[in-house]
mmCIF file of C-alpha atoms in Angstrom:
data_model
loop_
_atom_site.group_PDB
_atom_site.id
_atom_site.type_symbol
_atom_site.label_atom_id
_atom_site.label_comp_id
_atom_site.label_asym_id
_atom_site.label_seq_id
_atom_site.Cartn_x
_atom_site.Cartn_y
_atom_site.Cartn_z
ATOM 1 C CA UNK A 253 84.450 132.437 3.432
ATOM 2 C CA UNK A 254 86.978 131.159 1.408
ATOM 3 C CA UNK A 255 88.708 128.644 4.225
ATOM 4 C CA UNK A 256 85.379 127.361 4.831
ATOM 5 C CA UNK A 257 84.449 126.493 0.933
ATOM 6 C CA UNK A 258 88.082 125.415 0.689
ATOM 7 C CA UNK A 259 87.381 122.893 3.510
ATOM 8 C CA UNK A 260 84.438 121.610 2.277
ATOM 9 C CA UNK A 261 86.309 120.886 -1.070
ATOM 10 C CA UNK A 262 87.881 118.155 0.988
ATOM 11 C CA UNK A 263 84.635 117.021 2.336
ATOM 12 C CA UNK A 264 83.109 117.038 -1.150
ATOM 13 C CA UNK A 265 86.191 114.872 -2.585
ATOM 14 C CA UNK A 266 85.374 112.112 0.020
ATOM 15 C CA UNK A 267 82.181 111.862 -1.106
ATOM 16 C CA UNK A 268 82.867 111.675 -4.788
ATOM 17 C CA UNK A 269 85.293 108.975 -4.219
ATOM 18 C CA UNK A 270 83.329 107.086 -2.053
ATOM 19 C CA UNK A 271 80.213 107.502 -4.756
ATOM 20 C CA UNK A 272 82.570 106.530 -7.536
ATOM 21 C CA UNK A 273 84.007 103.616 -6.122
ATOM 22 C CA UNK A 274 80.474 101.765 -4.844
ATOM 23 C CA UNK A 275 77.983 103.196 -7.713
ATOM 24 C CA UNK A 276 80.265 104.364 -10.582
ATOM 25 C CA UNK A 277 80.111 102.832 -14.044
ATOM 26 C CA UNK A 278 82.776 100.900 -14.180
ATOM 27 C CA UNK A 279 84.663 99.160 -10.713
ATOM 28 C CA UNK A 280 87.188 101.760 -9.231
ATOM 29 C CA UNK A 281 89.516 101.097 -6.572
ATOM 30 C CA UNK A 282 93.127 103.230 -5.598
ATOM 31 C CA UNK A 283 95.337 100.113 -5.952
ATOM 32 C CA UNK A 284 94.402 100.369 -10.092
ATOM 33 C CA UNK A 285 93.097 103.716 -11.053
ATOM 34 C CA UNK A 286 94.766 107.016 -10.828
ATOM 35 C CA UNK A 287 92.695 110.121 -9.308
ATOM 36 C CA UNK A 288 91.964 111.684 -12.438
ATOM 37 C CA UNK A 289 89.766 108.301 -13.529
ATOM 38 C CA UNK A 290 87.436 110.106 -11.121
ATOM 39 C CA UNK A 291 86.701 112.685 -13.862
ATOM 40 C CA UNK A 292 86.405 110.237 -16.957
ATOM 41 C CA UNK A 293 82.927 109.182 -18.143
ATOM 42 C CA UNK A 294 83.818 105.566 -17.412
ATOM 43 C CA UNK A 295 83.359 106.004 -13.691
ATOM 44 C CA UNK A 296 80.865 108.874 -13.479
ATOM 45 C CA UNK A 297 77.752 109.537 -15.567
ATOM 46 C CA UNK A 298 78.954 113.602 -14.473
ATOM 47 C CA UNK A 299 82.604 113.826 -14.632
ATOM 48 C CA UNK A 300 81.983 117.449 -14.845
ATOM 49 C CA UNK A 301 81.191 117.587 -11.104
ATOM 50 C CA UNK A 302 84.745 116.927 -10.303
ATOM 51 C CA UNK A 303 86.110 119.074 -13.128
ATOM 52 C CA UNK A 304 84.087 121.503 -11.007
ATOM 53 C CA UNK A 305 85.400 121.214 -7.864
ATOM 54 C CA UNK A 306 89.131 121.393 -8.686
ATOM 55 C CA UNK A 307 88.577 124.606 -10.597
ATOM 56 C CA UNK A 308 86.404 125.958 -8.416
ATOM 57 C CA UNK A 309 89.140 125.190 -5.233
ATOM 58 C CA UNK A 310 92.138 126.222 -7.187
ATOM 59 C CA UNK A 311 90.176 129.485 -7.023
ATOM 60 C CA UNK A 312 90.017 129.314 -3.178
ATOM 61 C CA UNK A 313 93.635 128.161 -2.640
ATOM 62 C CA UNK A 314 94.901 131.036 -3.875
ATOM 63 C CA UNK A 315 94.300 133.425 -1.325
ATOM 64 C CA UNK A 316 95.063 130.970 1.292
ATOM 65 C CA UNK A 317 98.702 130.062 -0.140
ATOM 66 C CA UNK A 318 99.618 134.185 -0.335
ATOM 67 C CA UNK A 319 98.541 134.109 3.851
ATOM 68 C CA UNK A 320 100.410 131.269 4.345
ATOM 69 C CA UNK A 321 103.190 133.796 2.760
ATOM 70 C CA UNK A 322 102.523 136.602 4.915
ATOM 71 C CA UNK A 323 102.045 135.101 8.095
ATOM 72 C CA UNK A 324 106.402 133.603 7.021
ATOM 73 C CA UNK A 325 107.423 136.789 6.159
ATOM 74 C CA UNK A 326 105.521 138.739 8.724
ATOM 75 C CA UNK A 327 108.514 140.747 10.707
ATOM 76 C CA UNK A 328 111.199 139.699 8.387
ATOM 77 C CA UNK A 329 111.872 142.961 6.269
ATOM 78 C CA UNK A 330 112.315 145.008 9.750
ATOM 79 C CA UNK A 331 114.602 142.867 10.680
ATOM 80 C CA UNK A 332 116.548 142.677 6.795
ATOM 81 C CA UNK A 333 117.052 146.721 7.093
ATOM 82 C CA UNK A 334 117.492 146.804 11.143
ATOM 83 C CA UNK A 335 121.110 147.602 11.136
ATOM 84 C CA UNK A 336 121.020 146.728 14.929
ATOM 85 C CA UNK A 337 120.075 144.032 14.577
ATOM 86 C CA UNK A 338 122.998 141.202 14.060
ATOM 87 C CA UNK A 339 124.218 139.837 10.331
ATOM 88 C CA UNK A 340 123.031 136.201 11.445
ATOM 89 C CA UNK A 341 119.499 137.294 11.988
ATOM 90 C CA UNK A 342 119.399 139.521 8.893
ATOM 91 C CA UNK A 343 120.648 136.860 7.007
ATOM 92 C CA UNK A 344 118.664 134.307 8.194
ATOM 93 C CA UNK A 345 115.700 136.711 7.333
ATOM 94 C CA UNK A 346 116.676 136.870 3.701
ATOM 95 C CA UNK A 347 116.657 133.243 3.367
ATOM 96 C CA UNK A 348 113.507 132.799 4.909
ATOM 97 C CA UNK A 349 112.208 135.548 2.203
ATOM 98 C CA UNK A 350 113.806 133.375 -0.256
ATOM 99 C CA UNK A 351 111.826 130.260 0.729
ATOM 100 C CA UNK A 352 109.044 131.679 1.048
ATOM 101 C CA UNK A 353 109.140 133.481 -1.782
ATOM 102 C CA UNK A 354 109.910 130.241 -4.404
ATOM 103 C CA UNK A 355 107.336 128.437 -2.154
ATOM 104 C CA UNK A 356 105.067 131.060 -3.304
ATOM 105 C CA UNK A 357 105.695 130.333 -6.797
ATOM 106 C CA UNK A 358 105.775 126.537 -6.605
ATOM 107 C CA UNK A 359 101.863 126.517 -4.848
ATOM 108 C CA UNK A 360 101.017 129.189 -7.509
ATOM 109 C CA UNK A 361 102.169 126.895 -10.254
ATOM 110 C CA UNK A 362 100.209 124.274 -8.552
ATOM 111 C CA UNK A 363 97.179 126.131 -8.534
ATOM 112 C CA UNK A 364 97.516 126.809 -12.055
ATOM 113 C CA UNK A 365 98.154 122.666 -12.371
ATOM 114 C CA UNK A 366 94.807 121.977 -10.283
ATOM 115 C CA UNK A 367 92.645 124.531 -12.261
ATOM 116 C CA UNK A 368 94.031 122.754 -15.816
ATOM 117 C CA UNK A 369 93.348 119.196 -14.404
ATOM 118 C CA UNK A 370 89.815 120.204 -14.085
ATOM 119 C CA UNK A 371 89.760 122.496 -17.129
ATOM 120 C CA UNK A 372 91.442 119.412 -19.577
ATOM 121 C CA UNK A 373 90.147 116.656 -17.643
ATOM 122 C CA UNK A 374 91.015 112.846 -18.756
ATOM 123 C CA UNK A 375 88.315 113.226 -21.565
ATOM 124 C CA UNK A 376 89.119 116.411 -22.975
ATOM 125 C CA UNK A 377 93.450 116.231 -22.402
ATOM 126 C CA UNK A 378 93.840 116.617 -26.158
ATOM 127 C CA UNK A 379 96.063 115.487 -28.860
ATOM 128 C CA UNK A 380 98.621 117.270 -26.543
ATOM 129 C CA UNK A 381 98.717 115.338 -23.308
ATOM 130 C CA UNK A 382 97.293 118.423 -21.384
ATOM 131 C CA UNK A 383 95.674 116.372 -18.306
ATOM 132 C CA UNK A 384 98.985 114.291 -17.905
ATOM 133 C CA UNK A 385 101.024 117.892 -18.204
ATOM 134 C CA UNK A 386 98.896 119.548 -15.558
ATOM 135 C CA UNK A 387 98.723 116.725 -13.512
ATOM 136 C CA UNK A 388 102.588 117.065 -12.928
ATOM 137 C CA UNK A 389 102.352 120.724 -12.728
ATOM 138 C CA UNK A 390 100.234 120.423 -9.356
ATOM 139 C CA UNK A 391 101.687 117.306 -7.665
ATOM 140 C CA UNK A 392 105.196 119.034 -8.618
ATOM 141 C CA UNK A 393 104.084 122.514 -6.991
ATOM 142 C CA UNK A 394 102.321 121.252 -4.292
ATOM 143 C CA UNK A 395 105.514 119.142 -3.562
ATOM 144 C CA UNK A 396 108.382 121.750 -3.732
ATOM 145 C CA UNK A 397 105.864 124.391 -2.391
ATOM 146 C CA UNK A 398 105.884 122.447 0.828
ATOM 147 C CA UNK A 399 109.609 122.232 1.047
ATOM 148 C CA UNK A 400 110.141 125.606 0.916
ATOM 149 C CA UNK A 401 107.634 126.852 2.831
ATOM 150 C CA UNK A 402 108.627 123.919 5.711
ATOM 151 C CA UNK A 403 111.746 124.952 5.604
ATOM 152 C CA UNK A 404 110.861 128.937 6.256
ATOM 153 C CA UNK A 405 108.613 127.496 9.126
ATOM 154 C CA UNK A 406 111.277 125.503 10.568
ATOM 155 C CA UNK A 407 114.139 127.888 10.750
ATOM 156 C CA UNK A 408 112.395 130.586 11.204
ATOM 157 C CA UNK A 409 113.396 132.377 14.863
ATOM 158 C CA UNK A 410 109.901 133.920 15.806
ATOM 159 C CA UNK A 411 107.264 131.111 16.161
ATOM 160 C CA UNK A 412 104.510 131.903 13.898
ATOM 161 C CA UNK A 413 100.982 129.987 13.941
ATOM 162 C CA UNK A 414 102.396 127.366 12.597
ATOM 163 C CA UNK A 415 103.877 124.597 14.297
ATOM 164 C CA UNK A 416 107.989 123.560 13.186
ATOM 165 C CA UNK A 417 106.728 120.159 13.544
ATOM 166 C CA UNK A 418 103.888 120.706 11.371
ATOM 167 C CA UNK A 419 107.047 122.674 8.966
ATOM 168 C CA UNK A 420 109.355 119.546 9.546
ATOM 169 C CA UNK A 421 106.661 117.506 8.438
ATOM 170 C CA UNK A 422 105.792 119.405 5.068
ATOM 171 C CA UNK A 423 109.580 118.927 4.473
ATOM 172 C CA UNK A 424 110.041 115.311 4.395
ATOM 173 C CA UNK A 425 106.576 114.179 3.900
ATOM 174 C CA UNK A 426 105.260 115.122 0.410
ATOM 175 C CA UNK A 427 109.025 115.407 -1.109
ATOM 176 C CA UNK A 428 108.953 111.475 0.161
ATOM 177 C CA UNK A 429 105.407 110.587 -1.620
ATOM 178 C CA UNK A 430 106.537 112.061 -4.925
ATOM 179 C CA UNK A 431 109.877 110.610 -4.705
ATOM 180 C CA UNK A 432 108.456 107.017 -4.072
ATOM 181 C CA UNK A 433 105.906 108.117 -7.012
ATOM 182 C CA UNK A 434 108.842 108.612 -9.695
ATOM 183 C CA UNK A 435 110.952 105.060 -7.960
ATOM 184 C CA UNK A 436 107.881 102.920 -6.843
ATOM 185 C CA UNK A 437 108.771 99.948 -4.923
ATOM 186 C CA UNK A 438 108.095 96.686 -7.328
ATOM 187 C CA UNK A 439 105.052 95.475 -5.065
ATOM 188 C CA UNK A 440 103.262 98.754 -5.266
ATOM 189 C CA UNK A 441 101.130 100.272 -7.930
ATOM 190 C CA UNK A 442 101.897 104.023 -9.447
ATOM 191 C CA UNK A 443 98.135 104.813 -8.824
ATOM 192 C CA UNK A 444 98.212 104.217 -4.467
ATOM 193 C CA UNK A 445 101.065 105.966 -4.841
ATOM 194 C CA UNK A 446 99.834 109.073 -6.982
ATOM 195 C CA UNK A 447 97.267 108.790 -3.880
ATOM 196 C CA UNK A 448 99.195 108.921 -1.581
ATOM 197 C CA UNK A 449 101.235 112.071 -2.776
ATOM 198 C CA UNK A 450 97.277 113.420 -2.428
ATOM 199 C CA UNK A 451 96.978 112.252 0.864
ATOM 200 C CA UNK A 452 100.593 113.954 1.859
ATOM 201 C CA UNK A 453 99.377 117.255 0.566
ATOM 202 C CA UNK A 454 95.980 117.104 2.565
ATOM 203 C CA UNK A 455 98.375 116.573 5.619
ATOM 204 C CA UNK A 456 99.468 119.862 6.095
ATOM 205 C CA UNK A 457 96.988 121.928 3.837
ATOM 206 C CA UNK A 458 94.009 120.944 5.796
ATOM 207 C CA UNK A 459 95.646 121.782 9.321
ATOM 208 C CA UNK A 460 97.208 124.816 8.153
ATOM 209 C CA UNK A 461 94.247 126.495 6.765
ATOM 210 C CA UNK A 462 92.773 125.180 10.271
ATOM 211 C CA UNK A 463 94.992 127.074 11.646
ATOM 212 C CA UNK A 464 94.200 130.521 9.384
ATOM 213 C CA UNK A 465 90.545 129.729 10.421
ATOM 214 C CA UNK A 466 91.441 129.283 13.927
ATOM 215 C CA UNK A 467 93.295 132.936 13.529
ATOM 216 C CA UNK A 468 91.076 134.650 11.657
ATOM 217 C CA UNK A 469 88.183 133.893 14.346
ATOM 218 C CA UNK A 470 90.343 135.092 17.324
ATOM 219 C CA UNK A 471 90.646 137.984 15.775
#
């Protein structure tokens, strides 16, 4: 249940943006506008709709990012207290419980960033900058979440569900997107680019909760 609304959220999003740029209030297009324009009353006549839909998915993520956790650290702690087992593989266990563990944290935090985006959206950020705060918290968490978690996935001896190159992948890809985000290249804009650190995200959350699905049915 929760995989399947947290798909749709995706399917949903396409639709907004596609809605927003061809009927919306004012012209929008990614080369000019940053995401969150999607939730201002100058594109939408119901920017509430979007507010919506990133609380209501922040929600959802939640108990998919603390599977992707247990399906890391599945057989790790028998392994940690095996003392038959050799001091490379128990240490190489603790490390992976380490990654997993911040990576934990860092998707948490950007759960908390994606429910606050919707909650202070770009009409309602206050005196205090909250959209523009939040908006960092969940690019920022989704980013470094990613790292740590590819990195589990990728050095991790027992294969789990999810591919190394798909772990490979969620190391270099989104780390690149949100470095190029804080040193954009003079010819292009800090809105593709904030876009783009979306699209890098959707590249491994949408396949692994695929995956999840995938496991959940075969069971």
């Amino acid at each position: 249940m929760y995989l399947c609304k947290f798909i749709n959220f995706f399917t949903w999003t396409s639709y907004w943006v596609s809605n927003r740029i061809f009927f919306g209030p004012e012209s929008y297009n990614i080369i000019d506008n940053y995401i969150s324009d999607l939730g201002s009353i100058r594109y939408t006549p119901a920017p509430f709709v979007l507010d919506a839909i990133t609380m209501t998915t922040a929600c959802f993520l939640l108990p998919v990012f603390f599977y992707i956790t247990k399906i890391i650290v599945s057989d790790t702690k028998n392994i940690i207290f095996n003392s038959n087992k050799s001091i490379f593989k128990r240490i190489l266990c603790i490390y992976i419980d380490l990654h997993a563990f911040f990576g934990l944290l860092s998707l948490l935090s950007g759960v908390v960033g994606l429910f606050g985006i919707g909650l202070f959206s770009e009409d309602r950020t206050t005196e205090l900058g909250l959209h523009y705060t939040f908006s960092i918290i969940v690019f920022v968490g989704l980013a470094f979440g990613a790292l740590f978690n590819g990195i589990a996935i990728l050095v991790k001896l027992k294969k789990t569900m999810f591919p190394r190159l798909l772990g490979l992948y969620m190391m270099v890809g989104p780390f690149t997107a949100s470095i190029l985000f804080l040193f954009p290249p003079n010819s292009v804009t800090r809105p593709f680019l904030e876009w783009m650190m979306l699209l890098a995200a959707f590249l491994w959350l949408i396949p692994e909760s695929l995956l999840i699905l995938k496991n959940f049915k075969s069971d």
